[in-house]
Amino acid sequence: MKMIKIFSSILFLTLLLAYGCSDDLGNYDYKELNNVEVTGLPVDTTVGVLEHLVITPVIARELEGREDDLEFTWRIGTSDTISMERNLDYVIETSVPMGKNICYYHVMDKETGVRYYYEFELNVVATFNLGYYVLSEMPDESSLISYLNTNYNENSEWISTSTIGDYTLGNKPCGMAKNANWRYGYELHILTQEGLYPYVKTNVQSFLPTAIINAENYIKGQGTGAFSPTKLISSTNNQYFLTGNGFSVLNSGIMHAPSGITETYDWALCGWWGYRSSAPDEIWGYDKLSNKIYTIYNTPGGPLFDLNSITEAPLGDISFDGYRVMGLSKTETRLAIDLGVVLLDVVAGNTNEIVIHSLNMDREYASWSPIGVYDIQTSQSTILPVAGINAESLCKKYGSNFYITIGQSIYSTPVLNPVLTKIADIPVEYGIPMDFDMTNVGTNPQQLVIATYNEGSSDELKGSVIYLDPQKKQITNMFKGVCGKAVQVITAEK
């Protein structure tokens, strides 16, 4: 009887507890999770330092599409948070490690605390590489290098800098030149009139200084204690700096000053054309004061690299009276140890016409002397009527054509059988051309890269860059407000 009473009590308590549990209606939250799914992130992507990393994820919710209850976090590697926005628009800072990094995107549901984790590979590369470079001067005379990669697209932006590595470029930029280099693609030579180191050499892969030069690089006893160059000429082995009336030569890190030049010159359109690598050949240059073309070379038997001899160029009876020399091109082919062939083209103009002088000369190399002897075989001059030539007009030769700027118009003419043809007009708001370069022959289409300047522009940067297809006579791209007043345009391509 006692055992029956115990079991009855247990049964009663069990039923009572079961009834109490069935009546518990509000102690727990059984709300369904509004799960998040993110797509649209890259698996891997490559971006340069100082370039924009732009990503717009696609976010889907399982129950409802609202996003106001979500929190977003972007990180690169172990760095601090770089953004807490839904979409990423981040300029890659120089502190981000070069090479492969893991980029993290975290999404948190603020109501439930549930986090969703995503990641992708980010490859950070050097900002500067193969591409288009513009050296320009800003209103305060500081130097600016602007760059656009050869693989540019509609989202690409020009990148500008006044530094190479830790070195800040000096004021009053003078020029920029390139040399092909099997290891680095291209070496760039940048020259400013002022600065701690007026000459800086770099390469397009690292964009770090590989050589810096100032007055301390002169041979002891040479130079004047200062180095304020105004023009740069680059050859395969040497660099030539216009310092005063003559040219200093940089060879193997040592600078050689010209000696004994007492005359006054105002050099323009200077070029180097060499025929051997063991010694510098002469420089050809146009002197605006005398309105003549000269050859500048080291005196036979004198110190090597001392460009102290200046002789009027052998042009026969050609005179530039009433004209300004706009273009100068010399092509030299060595046929034998003591004989070569020279093709010389000179473009001169005034307010009413252009004249093109083409000379074919034999060259006899006199022993080791760089100057040798020139013998004119044929000479032809062609006059092309055109109005508007002024001091700002430019002329350069690429391939078998001269390209000439007159105001905001671009013209071309074949070197042989010259005929002047207008290619295009630069839009007024872009200003006038300051310098231009031609892309490589293998580029399709081959284009002129023209830097322009509009003094009256309201843009912070008043210089622009225009791409022009001379074959189709079409402007293919225009980038407004990307540089200062251009000094030099360089194309560095494969």
XYZ file of N, CA and C in Angstrom, residues 20 26 67 96 121 166 198 222 278 298 300 332 387 429 448:
45
model
N 3.043 22.864 -16.373
C 3.703 24.168 -16.210
C 4.556 24.520 -17.412
N 6.798 32.983 -23.105
C 7.584 34.150 -23.507
C 8.973 34.245 -22.955
N 19.640 46.718 -45.300
C 21.036 46.624 -44.884
C 21.372 47.567 -43.740
N 51.365 49.826 -47.261
C 50.864 48.488 -47.570
C 52.000 47.682 -48.205
N 42.600 37.685 -52.467
C 44.027 38.005 -52.583
C 44.211 39.360 -53.262
N 62.726 58.610 -51.356
C 62.707 59.613 -50.287
C 63.223 60.969 -50.755
N 70.361 68.005 -58.531
C 69.591 68.371 -59.726
C 69.358 67.212 -60.698
N 87.413 71.095 -61.220
C 86.524 71.526 -62.288
C 85.221 72.049 -61.704
N 82.897 54.032 -77.077
C 84.071 54.287 -76.245
C 84.358 55.764 -76.043
N 84.844 67.348 -78.333
C 86.109 67.522 -77.630
C 87.253 67.658 -78.634
N 90.426 67.281 -80.753
C 91.309 66.125 -80.994
C 92.618 66.251 -80.222
N 72.746 58.728 -88.622
C 74.089 58.382 -89.076
C 74.236 56.871 -89.159
N 50.425 79.767 -92.006
C 50.441 80.939 -91.126
C 50.420 80.506 -89.667
N 39.602 74.572 -74.602
C 39.696 74.531 -73.144
C 40.915 73.751 -72.649
N 50.324 59.897 -80.906
C 51.034 61.008 -80.303
C 50.464 61.235 -78.912
